[in-house]
Amino acid sequence: MITTGSAVEARRHTSNDLPLLEIEALEKRYGGREALRGVDIVLEPGQVVALLGPNGAGKTTLMSIVASVRRADAGRVRLDGVDLTNRHAESRQHIGYAPQELALYPNLTALQNLVFFGELCGLRGRELRRRIELVAGALRFEHLLARPLQRLSTGEKKRIHAAAALLHQPRLLLLDEPTTGADIETRAAILELVTTLAAEGTGILYATHYLFEVEELNARVVFIEEGMVLAEGHVVDLVREHGASAVELTFDGSAPDCGLEGARWQVNGSVLTVFCAEPASVAAEVIASIDDEASRLLQVELIRPGLDSVYLALRGRRFEGGSERSLP
Ligand code: ATP
């Protein structure tokens, strides 16, 4: 719950045009490794922004800086126009953060954990109990409240973890891969709650590797790779701009070079991807063209225009000059 008197709250009342979250030219190094190299993101109230990118792209680093858990080396994070640097109390008050690693106490029950995190964010007494009941109902874990965390399954813990982050009705919610390891029911409950919270005006930054979740959430997408924003936009616009169909062939061992003339293709380990308008017919042509290598073929996947093809196209573009080849 938001209390009065903070700079963020004061600013919110004086200007309605400011974005909820502004991330500007954010940079972060770990020793010699550049994890973020000038990231800009804007998020409006009620918007879900999905952070997509391969392992090590910088998504967790970005979220942890927004949550004031880590410090940036350069750049700014503003909430309602207020710079959050050194404003840890306000960050905690207005931002809910469910990091990738579970940050709950294993010996405490689910209820005790939620009371602890709720009190940390300023909730007390009847209001705290009301919020716990509400969130437990929405995420369907009322039956788990009395159980110690360490005796819950991974998916059950995920629900408590997400609940702890949003108990205090933060204006901005940071969810770092909240559904990893969750079963279908938990995933559905989390996605439904994210949709409801966004409809109520909460801004949500949502890191995931599951592209279908992004489509289901109807999110604005920010693709990050090697600490930089590669592309951003609404799912529909990104698919229109970058989406391409392809056929993806997975081999036992290294994928062979594509034998098709005129095709644009790339090899990434055991996977050969051929970008083409008609993946079904091209799949047959590719198999015919690789002769004996076809005996090592494990799987053929036809990729239609969708977020996955956008992802592949963007990643493919990054391979240019590397392992991607286009036969004359
Ligand atoms: P994933 O999808 O695997 O969760 P990510 O996009 O969240 O990845 P980060 O965890 O932000 O990526 O990591 C970005 C880069 O920074 C990686 O190269 C990673 O190895 C490095 N890194 C992350 N945390 C540390 C740390 N504490 N010390 C040193 N390097 C780190």
Coordinates of C-alpha atoms and ligand atoms in Angstrom, one line a residue:
M1 CA 0.0 0.0 0.0
I2 CA 1.3 3.4 -0.9
T3 CA 1.7 5.8 2.0
T4 CA 1.8 9.6 1.6
G5 CA 4.8 11.8 2.0
S6 CA 7.3 10.2 -0.4
A7 CA 8.9 12.0 -3.3
V8 CA 7.5 9.5 -5.7
E9 CA 4.0 10.0 -4.3
A10 CA 4.3 13.8 -4.3
R11 CA 5.5 13.8 -7.9
R12 CA 2.6 11.5 -9.0
H13 CA 0.1 14.1 -7.8
T14 CA 1.8 16.9 -9.6
S15 CA 2.4 15.4 -13.0
N16 CA 0.1 12.9 -14.7
D17 CA 2.1 12.7 -18.0
L18 CA 5.2 11.0 -16.6
P19 CA 5.8 7.4 -17.5
L20 CA 5.7 5.1 -14.5
L21 CA 9.2 3.8 -15.1
E22 CA 12.0 5.3 -17.1
I23 CA 15.2 3.4 -17.5
E24 CA 17.8 5.5 -19.2
A25 CA 21.3 4.6 -20.5
L26 CA 21.7 2.0 -17.8
E27 CA 25.2 0.4 -17.6
K28 CA 26.5 -2.3 -15.4
R29 CA 29.9 -4.2 -15.3
Y30 CA 30.9 -7.2 -13.2
G31 CA 34.6 -6.8 -13.2
G32 CA 35.6 -6.8 -16.8
R33 CA 32.2 -8.2 -18.0
E34 CA 29.7 -5.7 -19.4
A35 CA 26.3 -6.9 -18.4
L36 CA 24.3 -3.8 -19.4
R37 CA 25.5 -1.5 -22.2
G38 CA 23.2 1.5 -22.2
V39 CA 19.6 0.2 -21.8
D40 CA 16.6 2.5 -22.2
I41 CA 13.1 1.3 -21.4
V42 CA 9.9 3.2 -20.7
L43 CA 6.9 1.6 -19.0
E44 CA 3.5 3.2 -18.5
P45 CA 1.0 2.4 -15.8
G46 CA -1.1 -0.7 -16.7
Q47 CA 1.5 -1.9 -19.2
V48 CA 3.2 -5.3 -19.2
V49 CA 6.7 -5.2 -20.7
A50 CA 8.2 -8.6 -21.3
L51 CA 11.9 -8.8 -21.2
L52 CA 13.1 -11.5 -23.6
G53 CA 16.6 -12.6 -24.4
P54 CA 19.0 -15.5 -24.2
N55 CA 20.7 -16.7 -21.0
G56 CA 23.2 -14.0 -19.8
A57 CA 21.5 -11.2 -21.8
G58 CA 21.3 -9.0 -18.7
K59 CA 17.6 -9.3 -17.8
T60 CA 18.1 -10.2 -14.1
T61 CA 20.8 -7.6 -13.8
L62 CA 18.4 -5.0 -15.1
M63 CA 15.6 -6.0 -12.8
S64 CA 17.8 -6.1 -9.7
I65 CA 19.0 -2.5 -10.4
V66 CA 15.4 -1.3 -10.9
A67 CA 14.6 -3.0 -7.5
S68 CA 17.6 -1.2 -5.9
V69 CA 19.2 -4.6 -5.1
R70 CA 22.2 -3.7 -7.2
R71 CA 23.7 -0.4 -8.2
A72 CA 24.2 0.7 -11.8
D73 CA 27.6 2.0 -12.9
A74 CA 25.9 4.6 -15.1
G75 CA 22.4 5.7 -16.1
R76 CA 19.2 6.4 -14.3
V77 CA 16.0 4.7 -13.1
R78 CA 13.1 7.0 -12.4
L79 CA 9.7 6.1 -11.0
D80 CA 7.1 8.8 -11.7
G81 CA 10.0 11.0 -12.6
V82 CA 11.9 10.5 -9.3
D83 CA 15.4 9.2 -9.5
L84 CA 15.5 6.1 -7.4
T85 CA 19.3 6.1 -6.7
N86 CA 19.7 5.9 -2.9
R87 CA 16.0 5.9 -2.3
H88 CA 15.8 2.3 -1.0
A89 CA 12.8 2.9 1.2
E90 CA 10.7 4.3 -1.6
S91 CA 11.8 1.5 -3.9
R92 CA 10.5 -1.0 -1.4
Q93 CA 7.3 0.9 -0.9
H94 CA 6.4 1.3 -4.6
I95 CA 8.1 -1.7 -6.2
G96 CA 7.4 -5.4 -5.8
Y97 CA 10.2 -7.7 -6.8
A98 CA 10.1 -11.5 -7.2
P99 CA 13.7 -12.4 -8.1
Q100 CA 14.6 -15.6 -10.0
E101 CA 16.0 -17.2 -6.9
L102 CA 13.5 -17.9 -4.2
A103 CA 13.9 -15.3 -1.4
L104 CA 11.7 -16.9 1.2
Y105 CA 12.4 -18.4 4.6
P106 CA 12.3 -22.2 4.4
N107 CA 11.6 -22.8 8.1
L108 CA 8.6 -20.4 8.3
T109 CA 5.2 -21.3 7.0
A110 CA 3.8 -19.6 3.9
L111 CA 1.6 -17.4 6.1
Q112 CA 4.6 -16.4 8.3
N113 CA 6.6 -15.5 5.2
L114 CA 3.8 -13.4 3.8
V115 CA 3.3 -11.6 7.2
F116 CA 7.1 -10.9 7.3
F117 CA 7.3 -9.5 3.8
G118 CA 4.0 -7.6 4.2
E119 CA 5.2 -5.9 7.4
L120 CA 8.5 -5.1 5.7
C121 CA 6.5 -3.1 3.2
G122 CA 4.5 -1.3 5.8
L123 CA 1.3 -3.5 6.0
R124 CA -0.1 -4.2 9.5
G125 CA -3.0 -5.9 11.3
R126 CA -6.3 -6.2 9.6
E127 CA -5.1 -4.7 6.3
L128 CA -2.3 -7.2 6.1
R129 CA -4.6 -10.1 6.8
R130 CA -7.0 -8.9 4.2
R131 CA -4.3 -8.6 1.5
I132 CA -3.0 -12.1 2.3
E133 CA -6.5 -13.5 2.0
L134 CA -7.0 -11.7 -1.3
V135 CA -3.7 -12.7 -2.9
A136 CA -4.0 -16.3 -1.6
G137 CA -7.4 -16.5 -3.2
A138 CA -6.2 -15.1 -6.5
L139 CA -3.2 -17.4 -6.6
R140 CA -5.2 -20.3 -5.1
F141 CA -2.9 -21.3 -2.2
E142 CA -5.2 -20.8 0.8
H143 CA -4.7 -24.5 1.6
L144 CA -0.9 -24.0 1.8
L145 CA -0.7 -21.1 4.2
A146 CA -0.1 -23.2 7.3
R147 CA 2.7 -25.3 5.7
P148 CA 6.4 -24.7 6.1
L149 CA 8.0 -23.4 2.9
Q150 CA 10.5 -26.2 2.8
R151 CA 7.7 -28.8 2.5
L152 CA 6.1 -27.1 -0.5
S153 CA 6.8 -28.1 -4.2
T154 CA 8.6 -25.8 -6.6
G155 CA 5.4 -24.5 -8.2
E156 CA 3.7 -24.0 -4.8
K157 CA 6.7 -21.9 -3.6
K158 CA 6.5 -19.9 -6.8
R159 CA 3.0 -18.9 -5.9
I160 CA 4.0 -17.7 -2.4
H161 CA 7.0 -16.0 -3.9
A162 CA 4.9 -14.0 -6.4
A163 CA 2.4 -13.2 -3.6
A164 CA 5.1 -11.8 -1.4
A165 CA 6.1 -9.4 -4.1
L166 CA 2.6 -8.0 -4.8
L167 CA 1.1 -8.1 -1.3
H168 CA 1.6 -4.3 -0.7
Q169 CA 0.0 -3.4 -4.1
P170 CA 3.1 -1.9 -5.6
R171 CA 2.8 0.5 -8.5
L172 CA 5.5 -1.4 -10.3
L173 CA 5.9 -5.2 -10.2
L174 CA 9.1 -6.9 -11.3
L175 CA 8.7 -10.6 -12.0
D176 CA 11.9 -12.5 -13.0
E177 CA 10.8 -15.8 -14.7
P178 CA 7.9 -16.3 -12.2
T179 CA 6.6 -19.4 -13.9
T180 CA 9.8 -21.4 -14.3
G181 CA 9.2 -24.8 -12.8
A182 CA 5.5 -24.0 -12.3
D183 CA 2.8 -26.5 -13.3
I184 CA 0.0 -25.5 -15.8
E185 CA -2.4 -24.5 -13.0
T186 CA 0.2 -22.3 -11.2
R187 CA 1.3 -20.7 -14.5
A188 CA -2.3 -20.0 -15.4
A189 CA -3.0 -18.4 -12.0
I190 CA 0.1 -16.2 -12.2
L191 CA -0.7 -15.1 -15.8
E192 CA -4.3 -14.3 -14.8
L193 CA -3.2 -12.3 -11.9
V194 CA -0.6 -10.3 -13.9
T195 CA -3.4 -9.5 -16.4
T196 CA -5.8 -8.4 -13.6
L197 CA -3.1 -6.2 -12.0
A198 CA -2.2 -4.6 -15.3
A199 CA -5.9 -3.8 -15.9
E200 CA -6.0 -2.2 -12.5
G201 CA -3.0 0.1 -13.4
T202 CA 0.0 -1.8 -12.1
G203 CA 3.1 -1.6 -14.4
I204 CA 4.8 -4.9 -14.8
L205 CA 8.2 -5.9 -16.0
Y206 CA 8.1 -9.6 -16.8
A207 CA 11.3 -11.6 -17.7
T208 CA 10.6 -14.9 -19.3
H209 CA 11.9 -17.5 -21.8
Y210 CA 8.3 -18.6 -22.7
L211 CA 7.2 -16.8 -25.8
F212 CA 3.7 -18.0 -25.6
E213 CA 3.3 -16.3 -22.2
V214 CA 4.3 -13.0 -23.8
E215 CA 1.6 -13.5 -26.5
E216 CA -0.9 -14.5 -23.9
L217 CA -0.2 -11.4 -21.8
N218 CA -0.4 -9.2 -24.9
A219 CA 2.8 -7.5 -23.7
R220 CA 5.0 -5.0 -25.1
V221 CA 8.3 -6.8 -25.8
V222 CA 11.9 -5.7 -25.2
F223 CA 14.4 -8.0 -26.7
I224 CA 17.8 -7.8 -24.9
E225 CA 21.0 -9.4 -26.0
E226 CA 24.5 -8.9 -24.6
G227 CA 23.3 -6.0 -22.4
M228 CA 21.6 -4.0 -25.2
V229 CA 18.1 -3.6 -26.5
L230 CA 17.9 -5.3 -29.8
A231 CA 14.3 -4.5 -30.7
E232 CA 11.1 -3.5 -28.9
G233 CA 7.5 -3.1 -29.7
H234 CA 4.1 -4.7 -29.4
V235 CA 3.9 -8.4 -30.3
V236 CA 1.7 -7.7 -33.3
D237 CA 4.0 -5.0 -34.7
L238 CA 7.2 -7.0 -34.1
V239 CA 5.7 -10.0 -35.8
R240 CA 4.7 -7.8 -38.8
E241 CA 8.2 -6.2 -38.9
H242 CA 10.5 -9.1 -38.2
G243 CA 8.5 -12.3 -38.2
A244 CA 9.5 -14.8 -40.8
S245 CA 8.7 -18.5 -41.3
A246 CA 11.5 -21.0 -41.1
V247 CA 12.2 -24.7 -40.9
E248 CA 14.4 -25.9 -38.0
L249 CA 16.2 -29.2 -38.3
T250 CA 17.9 -30.7 -35.2
F251 CA 20.6 -33.3 -35.7
D252 CA 22.4 -35.9 -33.6
G253 CA 25.7 -34.0 -33.4
S254 CA 26.7 -31.0 -35.4
A255 CA 24.2 -29.8 -38.0
P256 CA 25.4 -30.1 -41.6
D257 CA 25.6 -27.1 -44.0
C258 CA 22.4 -26.5 -46.0
G259 CA 22.7 -27.8 -49.5
L260 CA 19.9 -25.6 -50.9
E261 CA 20.9 -22.9 -53.4
G262 CA 19.6 -19.4 -52.7
A263 CA 18.3 -20.2 -49.2
R264 CA 19.2 -18.1 -46.2
W265 CA 20.2 -20.4 -43.4
Q266 CA 22.3 -20.7 -40.2
V267 CA 23.9 -23.4 -38.2
N268 CA 23.9 -23.1 -34.4
G269 CA 25.4 -26.3 -32.9
S270 CA 23.1 -29.2 -33.7
V271 CA 20.4 -27.0 -35.2
L272 CA 20.1 -26.0 -38.9
T273 CA 17.6 -23.1 -39.5
V274 CA 16.5 -22.3 -43.0
F275 CA 14.5 -19.1 -43.4
C276 CA 11.9 -19.4 -46.1
A277 CA 8.3 -18.5 -47.0
E278 CA 7.1 -22.1 -47.4
P279 CA 8.7 -24.2 -44.5
A280 CA 6.8 -27.4 -45.3
S281 CA 8.0 -27.8 -48.8
V282 CA 11.5 -26.4 -48.1
A283 CA 11.8 -29.0 -45.3
A284 CA 11.5 -31.8 -47.8
E285 CA 14.0 -30.1 -50.2
V286 CA 16.6 -29.6 -47.4
I287 CA 16.3 -33.2 -46.3
A288 CA 16.9 -34.3 -49.9
S289 CA 19.8 -32.0 -50.3
I290 CA 21.8 -33.2 -47.3
D291 CA 22.0 -36.8 -48.6
D292 CA 23.6 -39.1 -46.0
E293 CA 23.5 -36.6 -43.2
A294 CA 19.7 -37.0 -43.1
S295 CA 20.2 -40.3 -41.1
R296 CA 21.3 -38.1 -38.2
L297 CA 18.2 -36.0 -38.3
L298 CA 16.3 -36.0 -34.9
Q299 CA 13.6 -33.5 -35.4
V300 CA 12.0 -31.1 -37.9
E301 CA 10.1 -28.1 -36.7
L302 CA 8.1 -25.7 -39.0
I303 CA 8.2 -22.2 -37.6
R304 CA 5.3 -19.9 -38.6
P305 CA 5.3 -16.1 -38.2
G306 CA 5.0 -15.5 -34.5
L307 CA 7.1 -14.2 -31.6
D308 CA 9.4 -17.3 -31.9
S309 CA 10.1 -16.4 -35.5
V310 CA 10.8 -12.8 -34.5
Y311 CA 13.2 -14.1 -31.9
L312 CA 14.9 -16.3 -34.4
A313 CA 15.1 -13.5 -37.0
L314 CA 16.6 -11.1 -34.5
R315 CA 19.1 -13.7 -33.3
G316 CA 19.8 -14.6 -36.9
R317 CA 20.7 -11.0 -37.6
R318 CA 23.2 -11.1 -34.8
F319 CA 24.8 -14.1 -36.4
E320 CA 25.5 -12.3 -39.6
G321 CA 29.2 -12.3 -40.3
G322 CA 29.4 -15.2 -37.9
S323 CA 27.9 -18.6 -38.5
E324 CA 25.0 -17.5 -40.7
R325 CA 25.4 -18.0 -44.4
S326 CA 23.5 -17.2 -47.4
L327 CA 24.2 -19.2 -50.5
P328 CA 24.5 -17.2 -53.7
Ligands
ATP1 P1 19.2 -15.8 -17.6 O1 18.2 -15.8 -18.7 O2 20.1 -16.9 -17.7 O3 18.5 -15.6 -16.3 P2 19.9 -13.0 -17.7 O4 19.5 -12.4 -19.0 O5 19.1 -12.7 -16.5 O6 20.2 -14.5 -17.9 P3 22.1 -11.8 -16.1 O7 21.9 -12.8 -14.9 O8 21.6 -10.5 -15.9 O9 21.4 -12.4 -17.4 O10 23.6 -11.8 -16.5 C1 24.2 -10.9 -17.4 C2 25.7 -11.1 -17.5 O11 26.3 -10.8 -16.3 C3 26.1 -12.6 -17.8 O12 27.2 -12.6 -18.6 C4 26.4 -13.1 -16.4 O13 27.4 -14.1 -16.5 C5 27.0 -11.9 -15.7 N1 26.7 -11.9 -14.3 C6 25.5 -11.9 -13.7 N2 25.7 -11.8 -12.3 C7 27.0 -11.7 -12.1 C8 27.8 -11.6 -10.9 N3 27.2 -11.6 -9.7 N4 29.1 -11.6 -11.0 C9 29.7 -11.6 -12.3 N5 29.0 -11.7 -13.4 C10 27.7 -11.8 -13.3

